[in-house]
Amino acid sequence: MNEIDLSLYLVTDNSEDVGKFLNTIEEAIKGGTTVVQLREKTADTLDFYNLALKVKEITTKYNVPLIINDRVDVALAIDADGVHVGQSDMPCDVTRRLIGEDKILGVSASTVDEAKKAQKDGADYIGTGAVFPTATKKDAEKVTKRELKEIVDSIDIPVVAIGGITLENAHELTDTGIKGFSVVSAIMSSENPKKSSEELLKIFNS
């Protein structure tokens, strides 16, 4: 299994202002963000590829893993550290075959069965949510705190919680056994992404 520090896992949102977008990612890493997942649901392949190269420059500089959401081709093209797939994306076992054993593979799972299958099929970690209401992913399944704990207890690979996690509610998850907070808006929409990262990390490590 690929070891990875998932404590503060940043998932990006839209990148209309590329300069600001890249600056936000860099500031978040300076504040302690441990993983960056590049998610571009609407970008053309070439735009996604070019943006991924720019993000990779930053993550490489700080030695932080870069995970590409969904797009195995883009991940392989830029030699990203890994891929994250959902339940409606490329199947986990097929993704593992395509990216090889050395790349990180994350899978979204909102039930114990999905999590167990992902582990069996070669996932390195699970993303579970939405643990709180979220505006960034309209179709996200709601996962209760009890269900989150059940998923954590049912598998041997680490779990990160995602969905509406903020500085105000993150502390509610610290006793669930998760290995990290996965956030979008709490950092990407922050006036001070570095400080937000520092504070989220402080909550997680408490």
XYZ file of N, CA, C and O in Angstrom:
824
model
N 0.825 -1.197 0.000
C 0.000 0.000 0.000
C 0.866 1.256 0.000
O 1.899 1.307 0.632
N 0.420 2.277 -0.743
C 1.165 3.531 -0.801
C 0.857 4.383 0.426
O -0.284 4.746 0.671
N 1.890 4.697 1.207
C 1.711 5.526 2.410
C 1.538 6.984 1.998
O 2.255 7.485 1.140
N 0.590 7.655 2.636
C 0.313 9.042 2.280
C -0.276 9.760 3.492
O -1.120 9.198 4.190
N 0.217 10.973 3.753
C -0.319 11.779 4.860
C -1.573 12.499 4.370
O -1.502 13.421 3.558
N -2.721 12.062 4.855
C -4.010 12.580 4.386
C -4.603 13.646 5.311
O -5.747 14.064 5.106
N -3.835 14.086 6.306
C -4.381 14.955 7.365
C -5.216 16.118 6.841
O -6.306 16.390 7.335
N -4.692 16.821 5.838
C -5.446 17.931 5.245
C -5.375 17.819 3.735
O -4.359 18.085 3.121
N -6.503 17.394 3.172
C -6.599 16.982 1.775
C -7.425 18.030 1.036
O -8.628 18.116 1.219
N -6.756 18.828 0.213
C -7.436 19.903 -0.516
C -7.941 19.403 -1.865
O -7.173 18.862 -2.656
N -9.245 19.603 -2.109
C -9.828 19.336 -3.425
C -10.140 20.688 -4.060
O -10.812 21.525 -3.448
N -9.640 20.916 -5.269
C -9.819 22.227 -5.895
C -11.228 22.386 -6.470
O -11.910 21.399 -6.760
N -11.630 23.656 -6.636
C -12.872 23.918 -7.366
C -12.512 24.681 -8.638
O -11.369 24.623 -9.085
N -13.459 25.403 -9.224
C -13.207 25.976 -10.557
C -12.012 26.932 -10.570
O -11.704 27.594 -9.587
N -11.360 26.972 -11.731
C -10.084 27.676 -11.848
C -10.170 28.808 -12.859
O -9.290 28.973 -13.686
N -11.265 29.586 -12.807
C -11.446 30.640 -13.822
C -10.291 31.648 -13.795
O -9.770 32.032 -14.830
N -9.915 32.077 -12.609
C -8.767 32.983 -12.468
C -7.551 32.126 -12.090
O -7.316 31.834 -10.922
N -6.785 31.726 -13.105
C -5.722 30.730 -12.894
C -4.654 31.228 -11.924
O -4.183 30.478 -11.066
N -4.296 32.496 -12.035
C -3.284 33.049 -11.136
C -3.697 32.950 -9.681
O -2.930 32.484 -8.826
N -4.935 33.363 -9.401
C -5.463 33.302 -8.028
C -5.577 31.847 -7.567
O -5.263 31.501 -6.429
N -6.019 30.996 -8.474
C -6.192 29.562 -8.205
C -4.866 28.930 -7.769
O -4.785 28.257 -6.741
N -3.821 29.185 -8.552
C -2.502 28.614 -8.236
C -1.947 29.194 -6.936
O -1.347 28.472 -6.135
N -2.184 30.479 -6.721
C -1.720 31.122 -5.492
C -2.411 30.526 -4.263
O -1.777 30.290 -3.229
N -3.712 30.260 -4.404
C -4.473 29.653 -3.298
C -3.904 28.286 -2.936
O -3.713 27.964 -1.756
N -3.603 27.487 -3.944
C -3.028 26.155 -3.709
C -1.672 26.275 -3.002
O -1.406 25.574 -2.016
N -0.843 27.193 -3.481
C 0.490 27.353 -2.878
C 0.385 27.823 -1.425
O 1.076 27.311 -0.538
N -0.503 28.783 -1.167
C -0.687 29.282 0.198
C -1.223 28.178 1.119
O -0.828 28.077 2.281
N -2.136 27.364 0.583
C -2.689 26.249 1.372
C -1.589 25.275 1.769
O -1.525 24.806 2.919
N -0.699 24.976 0.832
C 0.419 24.067 1.119
C 1.347 24.685 2.168
O 1.794 24.002 3.095
N 1.591 25.981 2.043
C 2.424 26.668 3.046
C 1.785 26.570 4.433
O 2.486 26.567 5.447
N 0.463 26.498 4.471
C -0.258 26.394 5.739
C -0.370 24.977 6.265
O -0.946 24.749 7.328
N 0.139 24.002 5.489
C 0.159 22.632 5.989
C -0.676 21.628 5.221
O -0.720 20.449 5.596
N -1.341 22.045 4.147
C -2.089 21.087 3.318
C -1.161 19.960 2.884
O -0.054 20.211 2.413
N -1.617 18.711 3.067
C -0.730 17.559 2.853
C -0.932 16.845 1.517
O -0.076 16.088 1.077
N -2.106 17.071 0.881
C -2.402 16.466 -0.421
C -3.230 17.463 -1.222
O -4.077 18.157 -0.650
N -3.004 17.518 -2.530
C -3.850 18.339 -3.406
C -4.476 17.436 -4.457
O -3.782 16.674 -5.130
N -5.813 17.526 -4.569
C -6.514 16.831 -5.651
C -7.042 17.873 -6.625
O -7.787 18.770 -6.250
N -6.613 17.745 -7.883
C -7.080 18.658 -8.920
C -8.357 18.097 -9.533
O -8.358 17.014 -10.126
N -9.442 18.865 -9.361
C -10.747 18.420 -9.879
C -11.248 19.460 -10.871
O -11.472 20.608 -10.515
N -11.397 19.038 -12.106
C -11.888 19.931 -13.163
C -12.994 19.199 -13.913
O -12.738 18.462 -14.844
N -14.230 19.424 -13.498
C -15.342 18.650 -14.068
C -15.737 19.120 -15.465
O -16.328 18.370 -16.231
N -15.426 20.367 -15.822
C -15.931 20.891 -17.096
C -14.828 21.237 -18.096
O -15.108 21.575 -19.237
N -13.571 21.162 -17.667
C -12.468 21.593 -18.547
C -12.254 20.630 -19.712
O -12.428 19.421 -19.582
N -11.857 21.204 -20.850
C -11.413 20.370 -21.971
C -10.115 19.672 -21.571
O -9.392 20.135 -20.689
N -9.825 18.578 -22.260
C -8.643 17.779 -21.922
C -7.359 18.613 -21.967
O -6.533 18.547 -21.056
N -7.204 19.429 -23.020
C -5.975 20.212 -23.141
C -5.854 21.226 -22.008
O -4.780 21.396 -21.427
N -6.968 21.884 -21.675
C -6.952 22.867 -20.580
C -6.622 22.182 -19.249
O -5.856 22.709 -18.438
N -7.236 21.032 -19.037
C -6.991 20.266 -17.806
C -5.511 19.871 -17.731
O -4.843 20.050 -16.709
N -4.991 19.376 -18.843
C -3.591 18.961 -18.916
C -2.651 20.132 -18.588
O -1.733 20.015 -17.772
N -2.881 21.273 -19.231
C -2.024 22.434 -19.018
C -2.102 22.952 -17.584
O -1.083 23.321 -16.989
N -3.313 22.962 -17.034
C -3.482 23.399 -15.646
C -2.788 22.423 -14.694
O -2.121 22.825 -13.738
N -2.945 21.128 -14.981
C -2.333 20.096 -14.132
C -0.812 20.249 -14.093
O -0.188 20.086 -13.043
N -0.213 20.593 -15.218
C 1.242 20.817 -15.250
C 1.637 21.974 -14.339
O 2.636 21.901 -13.617
N 0.833 23.036 -14.347
C 1.126 24.209 -13.498
C 0.978 23.858 -12.020
O 1.801 24.258 -11.189
N -0.073 23.116 -11.698
C -0.287 22.722 -10.303
C 0.835 21.790 -9.852
O 1.342 21.886 -8.729
N 1.248 20.903 -10.759
C 2.307 19.942 -10.407
C 3.629 20.642 -10.077
O 4.380 20.196 -9.203
N 3.906 21.747 -10.766
C 5.115 22.524 -10.449
C 5.114 22.940 -8.972
O 6.133 22.860 -8.285
N 3.943 23.366 -8.506
C 3.821 23.825 -7.115
C 3.933 22.641 -6.145
O 4.694 22.682 -5.185
N 3.178 21.583 -6.414
C 3.173 20.447 -5.479
C 4.544 19.777 -5.423
O 4.984 19.341 -4.361
N 5.241 19.721 -6.550
C 6.588 19.136 -6.585
C 7.556 19.983 -5.766
O 8.377 19.451 -5.009
N 7.417 21.296 -5.894
C 8.283 22.228 -5.159
C 8.201 21.993 -3.648
O 9.203 22.071 -2.938
N 6.996 21.678 -3.167
C 6.801 21.485 -1.724
C 6.721 20.001 -1.325
O 6.418 19.681 -0.184
N 6.931 19.128 -2.314
C 6.912 17.691 -2.054
C 5.575 17.208 -1.478
O 5.517 16.436 -0.523
N 4.497 17.701 -2.087
C 3.136 17.316 -1.688
C 2.526 16.502 -2.832
O 2.646 16.891 -3.995
N 1.892 15.370 -2.532
C 1.320 14.554 -3.606
C 0.208 15.281 -4.365
O -0.627 15.950 -3.755
N 0.216 15.130 -5.686
C -0.847 15.657 -6.539
C -1.678 14.489 -7.054
O -1.157 13.574 -7.699
N -2.967 14.544 -6.735
C -3.915 13.517 -7.176
C -4.818 14.139 -8.235
O -5.306 15.262 -8.048
N -5.044 13.441 -9.324
C -5.955 13.934 -10.359
C -7.315 13.255 -10.178
O -7.398 12.036 -10.061
N -8.361 14.062 -10.185
C -9.710 13.511 -10.040
C -10.180 12.910 -11.356
O -10.187 13.602 -12.385
N -10.514 11.622 -11.326
C -11.284 11.000 -12.405
C -10.493 10.690 -13.681
O -10.676 9.649 -14.294
N -9.604 11.587 -14.091
C -8.988 11.482 -15.409
C -7.649 10.755 -15.368
O -6.592 11.357 -15.172
N -7.710 9.449 -15.591
C -6.508 8.614 -15.583
C -5.526 9.075 -16.666
O -4.317 9.104 -16.462
N -6.070 9.482 -17.821
C -5.203 9.902 -18.933
C -4.374 11.130 -18.559
O -3.169 11.184 -18.803
N -5.030 12.115 -17.938
C -4.322 13.333 -17.534
C -3.283 13.007 -16.459
O -2.148 13.496 -16.497
N -3.670 12.161 -15.504
C -2.747 11.778 -14.427
C -1.478 11.127 -14.991
O -0.361 11.453 -14.580
N -1.660 10.225 -15.942
C -0.507 9.545 -16.546
C 0.296 10.509 -17.420
O 1.522 10.466 -17.431
N -0.396 11.396 -18.126
C 0.272 12.326 -19.043
C 1.218 13.265 -18.300
O 2.290 13.606 -18.806
N 0.834 13.685 -17.079
C 1.706 14.624 -16.342
C 2.509 13.903 -15.250
O 3.219 14.539 -14.483
N 2.366 12.582 -15.189
C 3.041 11.789 -14.154
C 2.668 12.274 -12.749
O 3.531 12.512 -11.901
N 1.365 12.425 -12.520
C 0.863 12.814 -11.193
C 1.130 11.684 -10.205
O 1.449 10.559 -10.595
N 0.979 11.994 -8.924
C 1.237 10.980 -7.890
C 0.116 9.960 -7.783
O 0.312 8.877 -7.235
N -1.065 10.325 -8.284
C -2.167 9.384 -8.189
C -3.446 9.884 -8.821
O -3.490 10.945 -9.444
N -4.489 9.074 -8.656
C -5.812 9.336 -9.235
C -6.863 9.083 -8.160
O -6.691 8.207 -7.307
N -7.958 9.856 -8.232
C -9.098 9.588 -7.357
C -10.316 9.344 -8.239
O -10.610 10.146 -9.125
N -11.007 8.234 -8.006
C -12.187 7.913 -8.810
C -13.421 7.769 -7.923
O -13.326 7.381 -6.762
N -14.571 8.098 -8.515
C -15.849 7.939 -7.827
C -16.544 6.666 -8.261
O -16.011 5.903 -9.084
N -17.737 6.462 -7.755
C -18.474 5.229 -8.057
C -18.966 5.182 -9.506
O -19.268 4.110 -10.016
N -19.024 6.335 -10.170
C -19.491 6.327 -11.567
C -18.336 6.571 -12.544
O -18.549 6.801 -13.733
N -17.106 6.532 -12.037
C -15.925 6.703 -12.894
C -15.367 5.334 -13.298
O -16.011 4.310 -13.110
N -14.156 5.339 -13.845
C -13.470 4.091 -14.193
C -13.418 3.178 -12.961
O -13.074 3.639 -11.872
N -13.755 1.881 -13.089
C -13.721 0.996 -11.924
C -12.342 0.979 -11.265
O -11.319 1.082 -11.943
N -12.352 0.824 -9.963
C -11.117 0.878 -9.171
C -10.076 -0.136 -9.650
O -8.904 0.201 -9.822
N -10.480 -1.393 -9.865
C -9.501 -2.417 -10.249
C -8.888 -2.130 -11.625
O -7.697 -2.353 -11.846
N -9.695 -1.569 -12.532
C -9.195 -1.207 -13.860
C -8.239 -0.015 -13.752
O -7.174 0.005 -14.372
N -8.623 0.959 -12.933
C -7.758 2.125 -12.714
C -6.406 1.695 -12.160
O -5.353 2.156 -12.615
N -6.434 0.788 -11.202
C -5.183 0.288 -10.609
C -4.308 -0.359 -11.674
O -3.090 -0.155 -11.705
N -4.928 -1.133 -12.553
C -4.179 -1.809 -13.615
C -3.521 -0.774 -14.543
O -2.387 -0.937 -14.980
N -4.253 0.313 -14.829
C -3.749 1.338 -15.746
C -2.627 2.175 -15.134
O -1.669 2.521 -15.823
N -2.744 2.494 -13.850
C -1.756 3.408 -13.245
C -0.574 2.673 -12.615
O 0.436 3.283 -12.286
N -0.716 1.364 -12.422
C 0.366 0.590 -11.822
C 0.295 0.603 -10.301
O -0.549 1.270 -9.702
N 1.199 -0.127 -9.679
C 1.165 -0.303 -8.221
C 1.742 0.882 -7.455
O 1.465 1.058 -6.273
N 2.590 1.684 -8.118
C 3.313 2.727 -7.389
C 2.547 4.031 -7.235
O 2.916 4.883 -6.435
N 1.474 4.202 -8.006
C 0.682 5.433 -7.916
C -0.363 5.293 -6.811
O -0.828 4.190 -6.496
N -0.747 6.444 -6.247
C -1.785 6.469 -5.205
C -3.154 6.372 -5.863
O -3.417 7.036 -6.868
N -4.023 5.539 -5.292
C -5.379 5.404 -5.822
C -6.399 5.615 -4.712
O -6.409 4.890 -3.713
N -7.211 6.655 -4.878
C -8.280 6.933 -3.920
C -9.636 6.671 -4.554
O -9.795 6.816 -5.773
N -10.593 6.267 -3.727
C -11.938 5.963 -4.220
C -12.975 6.605 -3.300
O -12.854 6.532 -2.080
N -13.984 7.214 -3.902
C -15.109 7.731 -3.116
C -16.041 6.571 -2.772
O -16.394 5.776 -3.645
N -16.435 6.487 -1.502
C -17.343 5.423 -1.063
C -18.251 5.986 0.030
O -17.763 6.642 0.943
N -19.542 5.721 -0.087
C -20.457 6.248 0.939
C -21.153 5.131 1.717
O -22.019 5.390 2.533
N -20.747 3.873 1.444
C -21.289 2.748 2.211
C -20.155 1.783 2.570
O -19.085 1.812 1.942
N -20.407 0.936 3.551
C -19.421 -0.078 3.959
C -19.099 -1.003 2.786
O -17.933 -1.326 2.540
N -20.108 -1.413 2.035
C -19.888 -2.326 0.903
C -18.983 -1.705 -0.161
O -18.075 -2.365 -0.679
N -19.249 -0.424 -0.479
C -18.415 0.266 -1.473
C -16.970 0.372 -0.982
O -16.030 0.193 -1.756
N -16.808 0.664 0.307
C -15.461 0.806 0.877
C -14.702 -0.520 0.847
O -13.521 -0.573 0.479
N -15.386 -1.589 1.245
C -14.746 -2.920 1.239
C -14.338 -3.330 -0.176
O -13.262 -3.888 -0.393
N -15.219 -3.067 -1.142
C -14.919 -3.420 -2.536
C -13.713 -2.614 -3.034
O -12.821 -3.149 -3.693
N -13.669 -1.325 -2.687
C -12.557 -0.474 -3.120
C -11.232 -0.984 -2.550
O -10.220 -1.044 -3.251
N -11.256 -1.373 -1.275
C -10.034 -1.911 -0.666
C -9.591 -3.177 -1.391
O -8.415 -3.328 -1.742
N -10.546 -4.055 -1.648
C -10.245 -5.321 -2.337
C -9.689 -5.065 -3.748
O -8.810 -5.776 -4.224
N -10.196 -4.007 -4.383
C -9.824 -3.721 -5.772
C -8.561 -2.870 -5.907
O -8.185 -2.485 -7.007
N -7.909 -2.546 -4.769
C -6.608 -1.890 -4.871
C -6.528 -0.435 -4.449
O -5.511 0.217 -4.702
N -7.582 0.079 -3.805
C -7.522 1.476 -3.352
C -6.521 1.641 -2.211
O -6.346 0.736 -1.395
N -5.877 2.811 -2.149
C -4.964 3.148 -1.049
C -5.670 3.892 0.078
O -5.224 3.883 1.215
N -6.749 4.582 -0.266
C -7.534 5.293 0.741
C -8.950 5.492 0.212
O -9.203 5.345 -0.991
N -9.851 5.849 1.115
C -11.257 6.087 0.770
C -11.619 7.529 1.121
O -11.233 8.036 2.175
N -12.387 8.177 0.256
C -12.992 9.466 0.578
C -14.473 9.240 0.842
O -15.168 8.669 -0.002
N -14.949 9.638 2.016
C -16.341 9.368 2.392
C -17.077 10.665 2.694
O -16.600 11.509 3.442
N -18.268 10.789 2.120
C -19.080 11.986 2.356
C -20.336 11.945 1.500
O -20.578 10.954 0.818
N -21.152 12.970 1.607
C -20.862 14.233 2.296
C -21.239 14.125 3.779
O -22.337 13.707 4.114
N -20.274 14.516 4.632
C -20.508 14.415 6.070
C -21.319 15.602 6.593
O -21.953 15.526 7.635
N -21.279 16.724 5.866
C -22.119 17.886 6.142
C -22.714 18.354 4.812
O -22.177 18.003 3.758
N -23.780 19.146 4.840
C -24.323 19.661 3.571
C -23.249 20.443 2.803
O -22.463 21.166 3.407
N -23.221 20.259 1.497
C -22.180 20.899 0.687
C -22.762 21.499 -0.579
O -23.657 20.922 -1.192
N -22.216 22.647 -0.963
C -22.676 23.307 -2.186
C -21.820 22.921 -3.387
O -22.213 23.107 -4.529
N -20.635 22.343 -3.134
C -19.708 22.087 -4.255
C -20.018 20.787 -4.989
O -19.569 20.590 -6.097
N -20.791 19.897 -4.368
C -21.117 18.633 -5.044
C -22.590 18.337 -4.803
O -22.984 17.802 -3.774
N -23.412 18.743 -5.761
C -24.870 18.692 -5.581
C -25.403 17.270 -5.400
O -26.391 17.038 -4.732
N -24.722 16.282 -6.023
C -25.249 14.915 -6.017
C -24.637 14.060 -4.916
O -24.795 12.840 -4.889
N -23.927 14.703 -3.988
C -23.227 13.923 -2.952
C -24.208 13.222 -2.020
O -25.190 13.806 -1.577
N -23.923 11.954 -1.740
C -24.713 11.197 -0.756
C -24.427 11.762 0.631
O -23.314 12.159 0.923
N -25.444 11.745 1.488
C -25.208 12.186 2.872
C -24.754 10.980 3.687
O -25.327 9.899 3.600
N -23.691 11.164 4.447
C -23.172 10.097 5.306
C -23.203 10.594 6.748
O -22.620 11.631 7.060
N -23.892 9.863 7.616
C -23.962 10.272 9.025
C -22.640 9.955 9.726
O -21.824 9.168 9.229
N -22.478 10.541 10.903
C -21.260 10.294 11.680
C -21.149 8.807 12.036
O -20.058 8.222 11.992
N -22.270 8.194 12.350
C -22.273 6.765 12.684
C -21.840 5.929 11.473
O -21.030 5.002 11.594
N -22.388 6.272 10.300
C -22.010 5.548 9.070
C -20.530 5.750 8.754
O -19.850 4.815 8.306
N -20.034 6.966 8.994
C -18.613 7.256 8.771
C -17.741 6.350 9.646
O -16.781 5.731 9.165
N -18.107 6.243 10.916
C -17.355 5.372 11.826
C -17.415 3.913 11.373
O -16.418 3.185 11.458
N -18.593 3.479 10.907
C -18.741 2.088 10.438
C -17.813 1.809 9.249
O -17.203 0.739 9.164
N -17.716 2.784 8.341
C -16.830 2.617 7.182
C -15.375 2.538 7.648
O -14.617 1.654 7.224
N -14.980 3.447 8.545
C -13.615 3.444 9.084
C -13.285 2.089 9.709
O -12.206 1.528 9.492
N -14.233 1.554 10.483
C -14.005 0.296 11.206
C -14.030 -0.938 10.303
O -13.548 -2.000 10.694
N -14.599 -0.794 9.091
C -14.795 -1.980 8.244
C -13.613 -2.278 7.333
O -13.556 -3.332 6.708
N -12.673 -1.336 7.240
C -11.553 -1.525 6.297
C -10.211 -1.213 6.968
O -10.172 -0.605 8.034
N -9.131 -1.644 6.316
C -7.776 -1.451 6.862
C -7.068 -0.254 6.246
O -5.982 0.114 6.687
N -7.646 0.313 5.186
C -7.012 1.473 4.554
C -7.603 2.755 5.135
O -8.711 2.740 5.680
N -6.861 3.877 5.060
C -7.331 5.112 5.687
C -8.552 5.730 4.999
O -8.773 5.528 3.796
N -9.302 6.489 5.795
C -10.512 7.165 5.303
C -10.366 8.663 5.558
O -9.973 9.077 6.645
N -10.693 9.464 4.536
C -10.822 10.909 4.748
C -12.294 11.269 4.612
O -13.006 10.688 3.795
N -12.725 12.231 5.428
C -14.110 12.701 5.361
C -14.165 13.935 4.473
O -13.274 14.784 4.511
N -15.220 14.021 3.661
C -15.389 15.170 2.772
C -16.838 15.633 2.787
O -17.747 14.845 3.055
N -17.025 16.899 2.471
C -18.381 17.422 2.321
C -18.743 18.449 3.369
O -19.081 18.112 4.488
N -18.635 19.716 3.007
C -19.091 20.794 3.877
C -18.288 20.974 5.152
O -18.778 21.576 6.107
N -17.062 20.468 5.202
C -16.240 20.610 6.419
C -15.708 22.041 6.501
O -15.135 22.560 5.545
N -15.935 22.669 7.663
C -15.497 24.050 7.893
C -14.751 24.144 9.222
O -14.748 23.191 10.010
N -14.186 25.307 9.472
C -13.524 25.537 10.766
C -14.518 25.407 11.915
O -14.143 25.047 13.031
N -15.800 25.682 11.631
C -16.820 25.650 12.677
C -17.267 24.232 13.042
O -17.629 23.965 14.179
N -17.265 23.317 12.071
C -17.813 21.976 12.356
C -16.785 20.843 12.337
O -17.095 19.711 12.714
N -15.551 21.121 11.912
C -14.543 20.060 11.754
C -14.314 19.268 13.040
O -14.100 18.049 13.008
N -14.380 19.953 14.186
C -14.118 19.289 15.483
C -15.090 18.142 15.756
O -14.791 17.229 16.528
N -16.270 18.167 15.103
C -17.271 17.110 15.318
C -16.808 15.757 14.777
O -17.390 14.717 15.093
N -15.762 15.768 13.957
C -15.319 14.530 13.288
C -14.049 13.935 13.895
O -13.599 12.882 13.468
N -13.484 14.604 14.895
C -12.162 14.182 15.371
C -12.182 12.850 16.115
O -11.140 12.237 16.302
N -13.350 12.378 16.512
C -13.408 11.094 17.243
C -13.922 9.946 16.375
O -14.381 8.928 16.877
N -13.834 10.113 15.041
C -14.414 9.097 14.148
C -13.386 8.101 13.619
O -13.746 7.120 12.974
N -12.096 8.372 13.863
C -11.065 7.470 13.352
C -10.586 7.791 11.953
O -9.774 7.059 11.380
N -11.086 8.897 11.378
C -10.632 9.277 10.031
C -9.170 9.710 10.064
O -8.652 10.094 11.101
N -8.532 9.636 8.899
C -7.116 10.011 8.794
C -6.933 11.414 8.228
O -5.793 11.859 8.006
N -8.042 12.116 7.970
C -7.891 13.480 7.476
C -9.204 14.139 7.122
O -10.235 13.484 6.984
N -9.138 15.473 7.016
C -10.250 16.281 6.513
C -9.989 16.549 5.040
O -8.893 16.978 4.670
N -10.997 16.345 4.207
C -10.914 16.734 2.803
C -11.837 17.930 2.600
O -13.028 17.848 2.888
N -11.266 19.043 2.149
C -12.050 20.278 2.048
C -11.924 20.913 0.674
O -10.921 20.728 -0.021
N -12.958 21.650 0.310
C -12.934 22.441 -0.919
C -13.049 23.914 -0.521
O -12.062 24.621 -0.395
N -14.287 24.343 -0.255
C -14.565 25.764 -0.011
C -13.823 26.332 1.186
O -13.410 27.498 1.167
N -13.632 25.529 2.239
C -12.999 26.031 3.470
C -11.604 26.596 3.201
O -11.124 27.459 3.939
N -10.976 26.125 2.111
C -9.675 26.679 1.725
C -9.777 27.470 0.421
O -9.304 28.598 0.326
N -10.423 26.894 -0.599
C -10.449 27.543 -1.918
C -11.186 28.882 -1.891
O -10.869 29.777 -2.665
N -12.179 29.022 -1.012
C -12.936 30.278 -0.928
C -12.449 31.172 0.199
O -13.053 32.208 0.484
N -11.384 30.770 0.868
C -10.894 31.515 2.027
C -10.129 32.772 1.593
O -9.409 32.757 0.601
N -10.295 33.837 2.368
C -9.511 35.061 2.135
C -8.039 34.810 2.461
O -7.156 35.470 1.933
N -7.815 33.844 3.359
C -6.446 33.548 3.802
C -6.250 32.033 3.852
O -6.363 31.407 4.897
N -5.996 31.434 2.676
C -5.912 29.964 2.596
C -4.838 29.360 3.493
O -4.983 28.250 4.002
N -3.746 30.091 3.696
C -2.667 29.596 4.558
C -3.168 29.461 5.998
O -2.998 28.422 6.641
N -3.818 30.518 6.487
C -4.327 30.506 7.860
C -5.429 29.454 8.027
O -5.457 28.725 9.019
N -6.311 29.363 7.042
C -7.386 28.354 7.111
C -6.799 26.951 7.182
O -7.285 26.106 7.938
N -5.750 26.706 6.399
C -5.081 25.399 6.420
C -4.482 25.122 7.793
O -4.652 24.035 8.351
N -3.799 26.113 8.332
C -3.174 25.962 9.649
C -4.223 25.629 10.712
O -4.026 24.745 11.557
N -5.352 26.323 10.655
C -6.389 26.135 11.682
C -7.094 24.783 11.539
O -7.384 24.119 12.536
N -7.354 24.374 10.306
C -7.972 23.060 10.079
C -7.043 21.945 10.565
O -7.477 20.976 11.176
N -5.763 22.096 10.280
C -4.781 21.101 10.686
C -4.690 21.028 12.209
O -4.574 19.935 12.787
N -4.761 22.184 12.839
C -4.718 22.255 14.300
C -5.907 21.486 14.888
O -5.764 20.722 15.855
N -7.090 21.671 14.300
C -8.281 20.957 14.770
C -8.092 19.444 14.577
O -8.365 18.647 15.475
N -7.603 19.076 13.397
C -7.416 17.639 13.137
C -6.432 17.016 14.118
O -6.646 15.931 14.638
N -5.342 17.697 14.363
C -4.294 17.138 15.232
C -4.639 17.217 16.720
O -3.942 16.627 17.536
N -5.710 17.924 17.037
C -6.115 17.989 18.458
C -6.870 16.723 18.847
O -7.250 16.550 19.966
